[in-house]
Each structure stands twice: as structure tokens, then as C-alpha cells.
C-alpha positions as protocol buffer text, in pm:
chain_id: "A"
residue {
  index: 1
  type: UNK
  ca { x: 2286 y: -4072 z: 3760 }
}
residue {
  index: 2
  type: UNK
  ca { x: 2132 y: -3730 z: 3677 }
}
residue {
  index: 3
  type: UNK
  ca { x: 2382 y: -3662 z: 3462 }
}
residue {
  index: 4
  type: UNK
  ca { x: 2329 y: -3971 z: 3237 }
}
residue {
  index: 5
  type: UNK
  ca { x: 1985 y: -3930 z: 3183 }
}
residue {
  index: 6
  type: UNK
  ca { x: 2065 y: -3568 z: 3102 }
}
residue {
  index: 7
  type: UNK
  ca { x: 2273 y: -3714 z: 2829 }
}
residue {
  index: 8
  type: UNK
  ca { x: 2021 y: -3906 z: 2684 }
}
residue {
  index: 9
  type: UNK
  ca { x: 1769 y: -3634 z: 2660 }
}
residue {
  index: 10
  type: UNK
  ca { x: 1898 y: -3515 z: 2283 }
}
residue {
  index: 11
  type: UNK
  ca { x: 1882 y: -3860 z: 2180 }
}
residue {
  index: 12
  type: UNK
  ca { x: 1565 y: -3891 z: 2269 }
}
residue {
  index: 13
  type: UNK
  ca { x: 1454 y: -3609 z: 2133 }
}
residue {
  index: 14
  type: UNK
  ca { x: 1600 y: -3629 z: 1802 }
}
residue {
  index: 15
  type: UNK
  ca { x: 1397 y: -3997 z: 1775 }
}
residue {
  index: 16
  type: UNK
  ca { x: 1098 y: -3845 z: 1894 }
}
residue {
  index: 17
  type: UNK
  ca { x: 1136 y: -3601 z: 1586 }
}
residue {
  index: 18
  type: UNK
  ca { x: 1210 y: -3822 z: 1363 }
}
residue {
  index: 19
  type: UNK
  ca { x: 892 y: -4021 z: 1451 }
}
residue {
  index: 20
  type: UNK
  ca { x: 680 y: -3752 z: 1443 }
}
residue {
  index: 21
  type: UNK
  ca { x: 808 y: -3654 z: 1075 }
}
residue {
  index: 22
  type: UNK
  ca { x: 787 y: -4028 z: 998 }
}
residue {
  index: 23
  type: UNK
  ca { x: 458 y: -4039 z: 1045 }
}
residue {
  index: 24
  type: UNK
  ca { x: 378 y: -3704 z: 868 }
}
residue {
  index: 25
  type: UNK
  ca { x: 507 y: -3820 z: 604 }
}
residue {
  index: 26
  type: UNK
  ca { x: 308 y: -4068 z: 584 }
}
residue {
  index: 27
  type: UNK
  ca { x: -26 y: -3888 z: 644 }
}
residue {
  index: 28
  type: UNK
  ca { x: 100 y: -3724 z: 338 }
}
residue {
  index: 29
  type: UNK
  ca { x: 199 y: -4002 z: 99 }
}
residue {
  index: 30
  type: UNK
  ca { x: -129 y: -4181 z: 203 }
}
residue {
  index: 31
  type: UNK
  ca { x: -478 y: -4227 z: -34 }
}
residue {
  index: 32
  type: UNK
  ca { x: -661 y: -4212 z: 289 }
}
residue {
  index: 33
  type: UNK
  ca { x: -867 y: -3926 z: 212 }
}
residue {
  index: 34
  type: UNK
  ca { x: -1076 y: -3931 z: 547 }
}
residue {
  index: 35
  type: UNK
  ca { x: -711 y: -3971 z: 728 }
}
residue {
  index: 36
  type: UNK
  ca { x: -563 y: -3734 z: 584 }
}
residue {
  index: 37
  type: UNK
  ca { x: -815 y: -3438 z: 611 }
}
residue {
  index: 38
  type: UNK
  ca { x: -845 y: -3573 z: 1009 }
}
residue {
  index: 39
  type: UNK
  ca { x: -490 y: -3550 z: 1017 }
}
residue {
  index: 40
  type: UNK
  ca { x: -514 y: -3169 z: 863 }
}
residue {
  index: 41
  type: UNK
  ca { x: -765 y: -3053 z: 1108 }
}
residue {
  index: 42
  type: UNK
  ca { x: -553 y: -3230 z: 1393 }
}
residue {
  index: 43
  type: UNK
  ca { x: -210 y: -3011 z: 1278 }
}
residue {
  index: 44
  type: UNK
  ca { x: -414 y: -2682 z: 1207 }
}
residue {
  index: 45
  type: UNK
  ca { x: -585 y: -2700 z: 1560 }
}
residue {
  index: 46
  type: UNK
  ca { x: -189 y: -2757 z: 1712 }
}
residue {
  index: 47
  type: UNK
  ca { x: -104 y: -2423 z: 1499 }
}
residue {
  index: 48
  type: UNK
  ca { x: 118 y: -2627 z: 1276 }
}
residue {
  index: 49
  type: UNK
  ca { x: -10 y: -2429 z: 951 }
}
residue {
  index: 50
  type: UNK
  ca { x: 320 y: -2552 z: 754 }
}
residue {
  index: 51
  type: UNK
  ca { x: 166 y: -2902 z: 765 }
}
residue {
  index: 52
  type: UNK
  ca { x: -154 y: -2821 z: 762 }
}
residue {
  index: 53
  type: UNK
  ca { x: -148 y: -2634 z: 436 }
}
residue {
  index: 54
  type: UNK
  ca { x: 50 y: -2919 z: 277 }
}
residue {
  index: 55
  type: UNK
  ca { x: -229 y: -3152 z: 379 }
}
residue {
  index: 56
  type: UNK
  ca { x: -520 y: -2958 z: 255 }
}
residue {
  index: 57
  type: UNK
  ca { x: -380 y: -2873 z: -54 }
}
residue {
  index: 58
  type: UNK
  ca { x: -307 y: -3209 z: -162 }
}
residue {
  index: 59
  type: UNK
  ca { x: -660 y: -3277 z: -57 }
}
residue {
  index: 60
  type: UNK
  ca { x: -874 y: -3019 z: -241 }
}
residue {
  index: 61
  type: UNK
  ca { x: -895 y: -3163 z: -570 }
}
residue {
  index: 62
  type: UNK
  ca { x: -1004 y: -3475 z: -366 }
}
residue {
  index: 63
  type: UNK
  ca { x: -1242 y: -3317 z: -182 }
}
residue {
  index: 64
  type: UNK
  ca { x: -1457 y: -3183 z: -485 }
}
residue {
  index: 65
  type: UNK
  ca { x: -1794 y: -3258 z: -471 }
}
residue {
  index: 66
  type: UNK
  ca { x: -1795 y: -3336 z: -88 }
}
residue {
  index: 67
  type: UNK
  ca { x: -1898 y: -3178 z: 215 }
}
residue {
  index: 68
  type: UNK
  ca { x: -1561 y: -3101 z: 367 }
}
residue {
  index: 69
  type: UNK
  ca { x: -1469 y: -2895 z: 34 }
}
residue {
  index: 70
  type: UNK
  ca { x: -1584 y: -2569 z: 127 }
}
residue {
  index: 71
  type: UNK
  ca { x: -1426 y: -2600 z: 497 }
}
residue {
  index: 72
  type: UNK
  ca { x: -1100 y: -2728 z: 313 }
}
residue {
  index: 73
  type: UNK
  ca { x: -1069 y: -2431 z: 93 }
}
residue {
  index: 74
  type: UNK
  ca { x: -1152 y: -2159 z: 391 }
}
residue {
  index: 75
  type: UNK
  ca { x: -886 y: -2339 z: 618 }
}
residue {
  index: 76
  type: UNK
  ca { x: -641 y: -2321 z: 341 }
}
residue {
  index: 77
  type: UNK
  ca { x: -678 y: -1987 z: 291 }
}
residue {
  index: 78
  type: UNK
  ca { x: -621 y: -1927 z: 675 }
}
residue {
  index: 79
  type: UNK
  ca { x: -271 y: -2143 z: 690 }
}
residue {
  index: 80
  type: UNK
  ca { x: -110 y: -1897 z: 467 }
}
residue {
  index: 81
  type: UNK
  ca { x: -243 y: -1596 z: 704 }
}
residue {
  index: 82
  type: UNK
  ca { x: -141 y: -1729 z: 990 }
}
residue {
  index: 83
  type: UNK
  ca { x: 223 y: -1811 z: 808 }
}
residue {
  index: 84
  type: UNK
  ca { x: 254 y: -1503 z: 686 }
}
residue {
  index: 85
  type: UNK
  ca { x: 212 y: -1527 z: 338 }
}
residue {
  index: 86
  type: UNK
  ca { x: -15 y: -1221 z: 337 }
}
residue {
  index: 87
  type: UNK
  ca { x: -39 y: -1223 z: -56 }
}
residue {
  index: 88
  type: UNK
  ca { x: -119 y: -1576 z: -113 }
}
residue {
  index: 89
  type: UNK
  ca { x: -408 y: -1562 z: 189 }
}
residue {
  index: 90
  type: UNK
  ca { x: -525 y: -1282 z: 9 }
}
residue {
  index: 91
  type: UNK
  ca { x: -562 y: -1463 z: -305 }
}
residue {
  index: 92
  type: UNK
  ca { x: -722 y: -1751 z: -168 }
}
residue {
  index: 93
  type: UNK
  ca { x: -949 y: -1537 z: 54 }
}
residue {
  index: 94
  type: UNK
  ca { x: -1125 y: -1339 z: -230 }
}
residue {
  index: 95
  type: UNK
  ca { x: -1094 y: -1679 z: -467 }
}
residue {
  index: 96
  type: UNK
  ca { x: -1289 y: -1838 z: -146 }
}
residue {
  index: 97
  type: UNK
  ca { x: -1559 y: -1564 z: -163 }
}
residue {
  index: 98
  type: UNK
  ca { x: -1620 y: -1626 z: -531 }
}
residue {
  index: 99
  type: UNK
  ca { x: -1637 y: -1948 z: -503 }
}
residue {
  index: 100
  type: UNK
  ca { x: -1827 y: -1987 z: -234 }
}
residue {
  index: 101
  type: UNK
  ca { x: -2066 y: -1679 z: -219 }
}
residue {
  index: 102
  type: UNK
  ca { x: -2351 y: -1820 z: -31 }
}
residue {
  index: 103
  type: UNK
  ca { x: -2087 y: -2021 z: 233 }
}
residue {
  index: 104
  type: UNK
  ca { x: -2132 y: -1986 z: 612 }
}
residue {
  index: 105
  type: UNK
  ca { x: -1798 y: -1845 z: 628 }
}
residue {
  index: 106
  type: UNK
  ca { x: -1811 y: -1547 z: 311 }
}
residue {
  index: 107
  type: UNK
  ca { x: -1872 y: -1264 z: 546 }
}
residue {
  index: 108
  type: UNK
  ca { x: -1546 y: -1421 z: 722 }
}
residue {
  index: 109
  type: UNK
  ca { x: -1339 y: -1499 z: 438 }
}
residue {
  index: 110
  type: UNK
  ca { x: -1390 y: -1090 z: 261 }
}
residue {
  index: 111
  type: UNK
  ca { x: -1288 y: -925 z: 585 }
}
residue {
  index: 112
  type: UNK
  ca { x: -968 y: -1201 z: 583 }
}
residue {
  index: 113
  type: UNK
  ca { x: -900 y: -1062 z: 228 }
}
residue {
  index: 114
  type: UNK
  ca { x: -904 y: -725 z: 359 }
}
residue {
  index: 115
  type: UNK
  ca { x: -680 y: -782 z: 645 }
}
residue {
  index: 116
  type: UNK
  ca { x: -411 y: -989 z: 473 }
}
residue {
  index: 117
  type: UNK
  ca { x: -384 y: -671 z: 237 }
}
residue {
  index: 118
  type: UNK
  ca { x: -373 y: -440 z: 562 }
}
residue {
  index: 119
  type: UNK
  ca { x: -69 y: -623 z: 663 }
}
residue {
  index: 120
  type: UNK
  ca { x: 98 y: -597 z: 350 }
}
residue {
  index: 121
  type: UNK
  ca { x: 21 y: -260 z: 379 }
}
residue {
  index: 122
  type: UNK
  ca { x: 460 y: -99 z: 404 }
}
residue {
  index: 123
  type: UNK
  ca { x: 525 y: 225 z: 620 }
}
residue {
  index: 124
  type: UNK
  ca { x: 454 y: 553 z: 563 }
}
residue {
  index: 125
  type: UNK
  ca { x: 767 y: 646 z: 372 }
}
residue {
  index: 126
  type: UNK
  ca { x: 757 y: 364 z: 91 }
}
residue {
  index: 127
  type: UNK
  ca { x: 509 y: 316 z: -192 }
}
residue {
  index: 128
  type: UNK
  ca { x: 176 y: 291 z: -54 }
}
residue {
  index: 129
  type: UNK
  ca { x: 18 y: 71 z: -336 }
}
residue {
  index: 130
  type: UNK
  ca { x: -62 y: -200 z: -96 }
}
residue {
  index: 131
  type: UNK
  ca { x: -244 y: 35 z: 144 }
}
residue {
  index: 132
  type: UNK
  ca { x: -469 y: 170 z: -143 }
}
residue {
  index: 133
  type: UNK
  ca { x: -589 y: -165 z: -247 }
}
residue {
  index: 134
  type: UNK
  ca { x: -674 y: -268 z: 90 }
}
residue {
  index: 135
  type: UNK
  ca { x: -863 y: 55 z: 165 }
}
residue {
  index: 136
  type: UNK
  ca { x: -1049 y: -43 z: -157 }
}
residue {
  index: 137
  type: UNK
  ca { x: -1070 y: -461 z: 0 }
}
residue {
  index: 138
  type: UNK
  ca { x: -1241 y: -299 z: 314 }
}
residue {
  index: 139
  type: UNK
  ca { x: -1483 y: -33 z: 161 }
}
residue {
  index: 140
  type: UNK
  ca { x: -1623 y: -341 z: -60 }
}
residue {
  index: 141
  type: UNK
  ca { x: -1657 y: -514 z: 283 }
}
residue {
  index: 142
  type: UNK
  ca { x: -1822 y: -273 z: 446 }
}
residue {
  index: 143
  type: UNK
  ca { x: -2078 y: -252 z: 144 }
}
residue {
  index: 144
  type: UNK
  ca { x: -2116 y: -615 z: 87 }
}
residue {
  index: 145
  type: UNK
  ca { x: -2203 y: -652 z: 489 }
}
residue {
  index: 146
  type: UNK
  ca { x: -2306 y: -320 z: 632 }
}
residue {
  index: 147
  type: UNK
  ca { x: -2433 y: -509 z: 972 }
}
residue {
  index: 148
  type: UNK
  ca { x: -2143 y: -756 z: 967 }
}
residue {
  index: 149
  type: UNK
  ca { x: -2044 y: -809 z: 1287 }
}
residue {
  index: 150
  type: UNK
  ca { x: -1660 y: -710 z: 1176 }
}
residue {
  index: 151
  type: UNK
  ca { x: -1757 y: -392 z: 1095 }
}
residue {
  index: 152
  type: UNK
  ca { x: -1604 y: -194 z: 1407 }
}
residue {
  index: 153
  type: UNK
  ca { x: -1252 y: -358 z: 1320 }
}
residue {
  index: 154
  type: UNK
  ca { x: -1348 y: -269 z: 959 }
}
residue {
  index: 155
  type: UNK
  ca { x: -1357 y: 72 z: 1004 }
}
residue {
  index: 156
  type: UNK
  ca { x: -1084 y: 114 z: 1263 }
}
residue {
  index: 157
  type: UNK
  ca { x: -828 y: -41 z: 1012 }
}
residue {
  index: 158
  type: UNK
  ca { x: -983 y: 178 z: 770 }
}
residue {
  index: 159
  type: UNK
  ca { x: -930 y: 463 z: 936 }
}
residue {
  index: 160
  type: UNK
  ca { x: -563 y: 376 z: 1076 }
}
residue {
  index: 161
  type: UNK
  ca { x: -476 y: 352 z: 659 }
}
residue {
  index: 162
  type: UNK
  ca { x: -646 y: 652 z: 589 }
}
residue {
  index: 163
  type: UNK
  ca { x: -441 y: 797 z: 828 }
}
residue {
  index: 164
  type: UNK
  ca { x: -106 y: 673 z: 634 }
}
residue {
  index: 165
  type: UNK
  ca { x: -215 y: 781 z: 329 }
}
residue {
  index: 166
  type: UNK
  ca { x: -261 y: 1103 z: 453 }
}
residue {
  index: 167
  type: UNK
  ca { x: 76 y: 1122 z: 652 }
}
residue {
  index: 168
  type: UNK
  ca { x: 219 y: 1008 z: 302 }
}
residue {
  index: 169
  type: UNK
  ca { x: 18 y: 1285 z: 121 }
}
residue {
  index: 170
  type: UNK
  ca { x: 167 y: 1537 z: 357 }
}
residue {
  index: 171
  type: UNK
  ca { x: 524 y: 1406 z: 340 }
}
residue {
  index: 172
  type: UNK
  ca { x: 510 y: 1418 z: -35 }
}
residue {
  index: 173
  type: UNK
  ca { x: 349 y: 1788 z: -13 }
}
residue {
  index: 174
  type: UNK
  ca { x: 646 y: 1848 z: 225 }
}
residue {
  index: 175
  type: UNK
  ca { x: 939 y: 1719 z: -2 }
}
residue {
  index: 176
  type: UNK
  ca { x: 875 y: 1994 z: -266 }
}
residue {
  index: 177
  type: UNK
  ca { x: 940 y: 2247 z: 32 }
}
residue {
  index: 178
  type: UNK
  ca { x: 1278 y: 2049 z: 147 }
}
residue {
  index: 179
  type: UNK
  ca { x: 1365 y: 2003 z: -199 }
}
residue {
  index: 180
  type: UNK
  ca { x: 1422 y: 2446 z: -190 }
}
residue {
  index: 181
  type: UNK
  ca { x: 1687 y: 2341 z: -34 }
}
residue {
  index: 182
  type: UNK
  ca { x: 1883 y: 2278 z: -290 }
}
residue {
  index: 183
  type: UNK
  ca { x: 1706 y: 2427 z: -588 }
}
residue {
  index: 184
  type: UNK
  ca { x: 1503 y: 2775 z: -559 }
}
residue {
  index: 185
  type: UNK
  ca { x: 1285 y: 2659 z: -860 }
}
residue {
  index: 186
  type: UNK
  ca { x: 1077 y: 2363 z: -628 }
}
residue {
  index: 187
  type: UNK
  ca { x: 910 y: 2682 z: -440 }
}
residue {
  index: 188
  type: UNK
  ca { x: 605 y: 2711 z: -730 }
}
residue {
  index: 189
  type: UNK
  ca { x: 596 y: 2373 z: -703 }
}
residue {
  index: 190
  type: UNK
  ca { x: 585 y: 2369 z: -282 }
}
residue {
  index: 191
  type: UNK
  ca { x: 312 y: 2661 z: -333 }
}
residue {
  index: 192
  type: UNK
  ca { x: 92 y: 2404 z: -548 }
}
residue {
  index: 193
  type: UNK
  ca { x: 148 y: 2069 z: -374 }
}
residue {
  index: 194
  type: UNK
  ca { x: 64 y: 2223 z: -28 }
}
residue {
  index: 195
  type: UNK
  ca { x: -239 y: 2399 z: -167 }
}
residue {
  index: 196
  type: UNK
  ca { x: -356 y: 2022 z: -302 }
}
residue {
  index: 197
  type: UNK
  ca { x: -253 y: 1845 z: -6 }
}
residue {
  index: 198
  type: UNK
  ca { x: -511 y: 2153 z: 194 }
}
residue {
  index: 199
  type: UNK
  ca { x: -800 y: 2101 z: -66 }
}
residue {
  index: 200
  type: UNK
  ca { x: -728 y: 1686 z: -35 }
}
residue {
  index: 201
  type: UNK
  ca { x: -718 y: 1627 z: 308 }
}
residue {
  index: 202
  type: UNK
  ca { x: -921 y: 1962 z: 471 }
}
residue {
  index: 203
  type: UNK
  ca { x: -1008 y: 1822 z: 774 }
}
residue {
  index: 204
  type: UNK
  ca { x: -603 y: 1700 z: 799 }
}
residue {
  index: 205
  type: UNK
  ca { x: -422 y: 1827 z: 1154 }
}
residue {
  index: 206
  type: UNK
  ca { x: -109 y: 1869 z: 926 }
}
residue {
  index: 207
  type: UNK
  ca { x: -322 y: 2164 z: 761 }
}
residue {
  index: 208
  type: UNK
  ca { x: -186 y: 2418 z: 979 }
}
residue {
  index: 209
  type: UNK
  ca { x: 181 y: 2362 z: 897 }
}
residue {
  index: 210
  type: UNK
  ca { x: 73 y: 2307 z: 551 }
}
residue {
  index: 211
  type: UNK
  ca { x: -42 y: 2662 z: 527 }
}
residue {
  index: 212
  type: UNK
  ca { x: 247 y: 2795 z: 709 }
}
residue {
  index: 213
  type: UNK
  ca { x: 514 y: 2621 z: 486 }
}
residue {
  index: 214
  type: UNK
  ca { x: 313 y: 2726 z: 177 }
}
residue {
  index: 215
  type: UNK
  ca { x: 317 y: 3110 z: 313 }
}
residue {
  index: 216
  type: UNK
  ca { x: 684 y: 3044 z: 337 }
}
residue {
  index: 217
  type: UNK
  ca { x: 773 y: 2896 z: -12 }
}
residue {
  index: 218
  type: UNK
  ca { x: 561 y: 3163 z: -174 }
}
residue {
  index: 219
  type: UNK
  ca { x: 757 y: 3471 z: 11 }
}
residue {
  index: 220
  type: UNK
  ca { x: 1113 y: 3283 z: -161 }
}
residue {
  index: 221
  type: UNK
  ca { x: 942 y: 3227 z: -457 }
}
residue {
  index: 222
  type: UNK
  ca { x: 874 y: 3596 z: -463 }
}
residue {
  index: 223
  type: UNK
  ca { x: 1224 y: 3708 z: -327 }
}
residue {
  index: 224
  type: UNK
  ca { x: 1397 y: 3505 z: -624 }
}
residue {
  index: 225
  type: UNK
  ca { x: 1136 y: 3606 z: -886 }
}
residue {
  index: 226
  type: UNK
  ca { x: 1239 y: 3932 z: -1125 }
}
residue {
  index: 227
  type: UNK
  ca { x: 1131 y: 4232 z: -1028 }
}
residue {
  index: 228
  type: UNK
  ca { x: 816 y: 4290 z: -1270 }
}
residue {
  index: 229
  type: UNK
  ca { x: 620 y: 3983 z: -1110 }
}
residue {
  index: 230
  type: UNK
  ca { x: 711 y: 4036 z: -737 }
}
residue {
  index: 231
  type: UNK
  ca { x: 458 y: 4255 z: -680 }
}
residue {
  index: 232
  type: UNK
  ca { x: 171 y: 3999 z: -744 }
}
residue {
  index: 233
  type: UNK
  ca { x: 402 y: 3731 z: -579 }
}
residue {
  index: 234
  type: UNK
  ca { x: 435 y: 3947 z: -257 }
}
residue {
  index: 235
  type: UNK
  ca { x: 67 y: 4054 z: -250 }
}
residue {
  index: 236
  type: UNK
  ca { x: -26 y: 3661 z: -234 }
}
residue {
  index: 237
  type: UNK
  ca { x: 221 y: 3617 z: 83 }
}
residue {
  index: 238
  type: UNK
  ca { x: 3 y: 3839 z: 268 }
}
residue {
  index: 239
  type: UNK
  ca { x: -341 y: 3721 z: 139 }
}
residue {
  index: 240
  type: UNK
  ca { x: -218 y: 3355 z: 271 }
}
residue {
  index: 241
  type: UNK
  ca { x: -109 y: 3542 z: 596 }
}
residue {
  index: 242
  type: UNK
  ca { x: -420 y: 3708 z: 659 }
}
residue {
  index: 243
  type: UNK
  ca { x: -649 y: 3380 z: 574 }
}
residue {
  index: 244
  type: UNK
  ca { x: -359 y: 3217 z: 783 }
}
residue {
  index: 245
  type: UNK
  ca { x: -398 y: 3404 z: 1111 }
}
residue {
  index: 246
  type: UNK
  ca { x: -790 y: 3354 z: 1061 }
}
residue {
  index: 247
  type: UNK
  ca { x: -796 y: 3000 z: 1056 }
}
residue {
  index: 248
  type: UNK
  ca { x: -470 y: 2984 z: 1333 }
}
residue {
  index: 249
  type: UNK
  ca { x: -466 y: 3229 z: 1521 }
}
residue {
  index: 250
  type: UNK
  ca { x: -297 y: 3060 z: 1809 }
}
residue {
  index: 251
  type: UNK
  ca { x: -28 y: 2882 z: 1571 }
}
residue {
  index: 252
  type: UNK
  ca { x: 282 y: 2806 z: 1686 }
}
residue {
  index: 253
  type: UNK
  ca { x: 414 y: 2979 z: 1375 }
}
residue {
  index: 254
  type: UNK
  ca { x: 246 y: 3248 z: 1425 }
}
residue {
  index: 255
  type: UNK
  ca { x: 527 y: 3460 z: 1496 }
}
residue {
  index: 256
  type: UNK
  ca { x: 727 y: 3355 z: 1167 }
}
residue {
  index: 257
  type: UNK
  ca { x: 429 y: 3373 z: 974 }
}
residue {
  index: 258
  type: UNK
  ca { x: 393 y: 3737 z: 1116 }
}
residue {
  index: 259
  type: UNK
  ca { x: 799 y: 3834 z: 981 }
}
residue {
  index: 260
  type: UNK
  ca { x: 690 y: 3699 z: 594 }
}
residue {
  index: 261
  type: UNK
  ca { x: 407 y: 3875 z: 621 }
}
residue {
  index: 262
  type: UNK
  ca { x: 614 y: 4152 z: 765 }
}
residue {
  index: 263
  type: UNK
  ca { x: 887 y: 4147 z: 494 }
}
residue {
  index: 264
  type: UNK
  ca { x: 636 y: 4082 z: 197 }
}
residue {
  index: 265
  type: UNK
  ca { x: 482 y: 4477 z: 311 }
}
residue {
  index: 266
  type: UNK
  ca { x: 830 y: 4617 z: 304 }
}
residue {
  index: 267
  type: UNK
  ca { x: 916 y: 4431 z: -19 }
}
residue {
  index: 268
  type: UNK
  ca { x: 604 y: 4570 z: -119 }
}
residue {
  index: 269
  type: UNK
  ca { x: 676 y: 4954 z: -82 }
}
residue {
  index: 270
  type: UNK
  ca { x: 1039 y: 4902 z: -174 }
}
residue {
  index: 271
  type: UNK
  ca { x: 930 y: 4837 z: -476 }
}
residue {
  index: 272
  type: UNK
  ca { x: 625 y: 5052 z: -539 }
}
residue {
  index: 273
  type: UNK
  ca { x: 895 y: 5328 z: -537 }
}
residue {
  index: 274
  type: UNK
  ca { x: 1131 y: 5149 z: -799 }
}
residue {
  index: 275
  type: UNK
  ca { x: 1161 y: 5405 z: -1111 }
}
residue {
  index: 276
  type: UNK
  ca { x: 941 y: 5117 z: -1277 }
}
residue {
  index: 277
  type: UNK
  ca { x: 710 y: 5100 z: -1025 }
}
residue {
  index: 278
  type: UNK
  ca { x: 677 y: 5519 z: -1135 }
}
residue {
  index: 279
  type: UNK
  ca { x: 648 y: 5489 z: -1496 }
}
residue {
  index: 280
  type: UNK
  ca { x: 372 y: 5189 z: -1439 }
}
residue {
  index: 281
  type: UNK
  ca { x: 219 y: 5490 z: -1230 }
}
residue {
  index: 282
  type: UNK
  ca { x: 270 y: 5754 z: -1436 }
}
residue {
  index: 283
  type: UNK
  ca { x: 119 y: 5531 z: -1695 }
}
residue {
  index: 284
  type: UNK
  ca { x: -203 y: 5432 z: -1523 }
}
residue {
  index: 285
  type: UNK
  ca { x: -303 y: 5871 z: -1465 }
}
């Protein structure tokens, strides 16, 4: 017996389905205005945005004029959030605000705009485009409603991009230094990005090995530099050394740090007693 009902269960099921698109459908082919925005309400409250969305956007341009307009719009706006469609909520977020600048739900409706860009927002290691404009989505927040009652999730998403821009910052600064790797000429280039990423971000925690990787791609750029501008080149390792071990000096690189400094001093006198290094001497008296 248990059995047979068991095998009626799909059936069932599948009519039940059907019945409940039937009369979806419906709702949705229907003129029924006040139905039909019920009917909205009734799928967005049940989390079926899908259906919800379809309703209210067939009912906008029906709405205009009438109280449930503004409400229609907002909810709208919230179906493609809560589908996913971080773009689209976006759009219909900030269109929301501008359209309704005075509504109960504006304050709501910016900080939505904001989000829906923070979740677009890709990780650290692709283009960061996304993250930018919604850094710029939550400082106009934060302006527009400094007492908003969003603000502490305002500025902890802030900071959280802030942070991956910074990470990405770094990582580009960094990819000069790997690129040595495989072509000596990128250490100038390692030398200046790190220096940037220091003056950029100077309160950054990636600052110390920063200014250990930059003391490292200026000693190579001074080992593979000709002779008559290695002296200068060799002089600046140990300037960044000494304004290295001031700022760090518990690094964990402080020991390597120590052997560039070390053989930037011995390059040094090796070459101060290079016959051109005499003549230059010579020269000078």
C-alpha cells in the first residue's frame, strides 16, 4: 500500500506544478492591476524574486501616478539583488534615488547601489575597476547620509575594498621585482614602483617588504649597471639600508638586508680602487 502511494507522489507533484505555473501565468497575462501587484508582493515575500520581478515590471508603467509606484520601483530594484544580477540592481538602485530623492526608502536604496557594486567587486588578482567605483558608490553615501544608520556597514565594506586595492597595489609593485626574473632591465622599474607603492599606501603593513625588495632590486640594478654609474647606484643600496634598519629594525629580513648592504660597501671600495676610480681622484686634487 505504501508503495503505491509512493508512486503517486511524482504525479502529484508534477500537477501541483503545473497548477501553480498555471495560475502564474495568469497573474501575469491579467489587466488586474490591484491583482497583480498583490500577487507581486505575495511572490517577493515567498523569496520568489524571478516572479516577482516579472510582475512588477510589467506593472510600473501602470503604476505611474499612484501610490504603490514608488514601492514598485524600490522592490524591483531589490529582485535583481537578491537574484544576483548585481549590475542591473545597481542600475535600478541609483535610477531609484534619482527618481525618488525625497522617498522613505533613498537612504536605503544609495547604500543598495553601493553594495550591489561591492559584490561585483572581482578578487584581488583581476582588474579592480568594479572595486574603484564602488569605493566611489560608498564615499557618496557616506556624504549624502553622514548619520545614516548604515554607516558602520558603510565603512567596514569600505575599508575591506580599500584593503584590496591596496593588496592589488602591492602585487602590481611586486610584479616589476618577479619580472627580474627574467629580464635584469625591470630592476629601475622595481626601484620606482616600490618607492610609489611606499609614498601611496604609507601606513600599508606590506611597507616593510616593500622596502626590503626595493633595497634588493636596487643592489642588481647596481651589480648589472657599467662601471662609471655603480658608484651612485651602490651608495643608494646603503642609504635604503640604513633608513631600512631605522624604520625595521626587528625585520625578518633583516639579516639579508644586512648582506646587500654588506656587498654594496665592498662593491664600493672595489671600485674606489679601479684605475678609473684613480684618475677621477687624481682629477678632483
Amino acid at each position: 500500500m505504501t508503495k503505491r502511494i509512493l508512486s503517486y507522489l511524482p504525479i502529484v507533484l508534477v500537477v501541483f506544478l503545473l497548477g501553480a505555473c498555471g495560475q502564474y501565468n495568469k497573474i501575469l497575462k491579467s489587466d488586474d492591476v490591484d491583482k497583480k501587484y498583490a500577487a507581486a508582493l505575495s511572490y517577493y515575500e515567498k523569496e520568489e524574486y524571478e516572479k516577482a520581478g516579472a510582475l512588477l515590471e510589467d506593472l510600473m508603467p501602470l503604476l505611474k501616478g499612484r501610490s504603490e509606484y514608488e514601492k514598485a520601483n524600490f522592490l524591483y530594484a531589490y529582485t535583481k539583488y537578491h537574484q544576483g544580477l548585481y549590475l542591473e540592481s545597481s542600475f535600478h538602485f541609483i535610477s531609484f534615488t534619482q527618481t525618488f530623492p525625497r522617498s522613505q526608502y533613498a537612504e536605503e536604496a544609495a547604500f543598495m547601489n553601493a553594495r550591489s557594486l561591492t559584490n561585483e567587486s572581482p578578487s584581488v588578482n583581476l582588474d579592480q575597476q568594479s572595486t574603484v567605483q564602488a569605493m566611489a558608490a560608498l564615499q557618496e553615501f557616506m556624504r549624502r547620509y553622514p548619520q545614516s544608520k548604515y554607516m558602520a556597514d558603510a565603512n567596514k565594506i569600505y575599508d575591506e575594498l580599500s584593503r584590496k586595492i591596496e593588496v592589488k597595489a602591492f602585487e602590481n609593485a611586486r610584479q616589476y621585482y618577479k619580472l627580474t626574473n627574467y629580464d635584469p632591465q625591470y630592476y629601475k622599474a622595481a626601484v620606482v614602483s616600490l618607492e610609489n607603492f611606499r609614498k601611496n599606501y604609507p601606513s600599508s603593513v606590506y611597507n616593510e617588504e616593500a622596502a626590503f625588495l626595493r633595497i634588493d632590486a636596487q643592489y642588481n640594478y647596481a651589480k648589472e649597471s657599467i662601471e662609471s654609474k655603480q658608484r651612485d647606484r651602490y651608495a643608494e643600496v646603503i642609504t635604503m639600508y640604513q633608513t631600512f634598519v631605522d624604520a625595521y629594525p626587528q625585520s625578518k629580513f633583516l639579516r639579508n638586508a644586512e648582506n646587500l648592504y654588506d656587498a654594496s660597501r665592498q662593491a664600493l671600495e672595489k671600485l674606489s680602487k679601479t684605475p678609473a676610480a684613480a684618475a677621477a681622484a687624481t682629477a678632483n686634487k
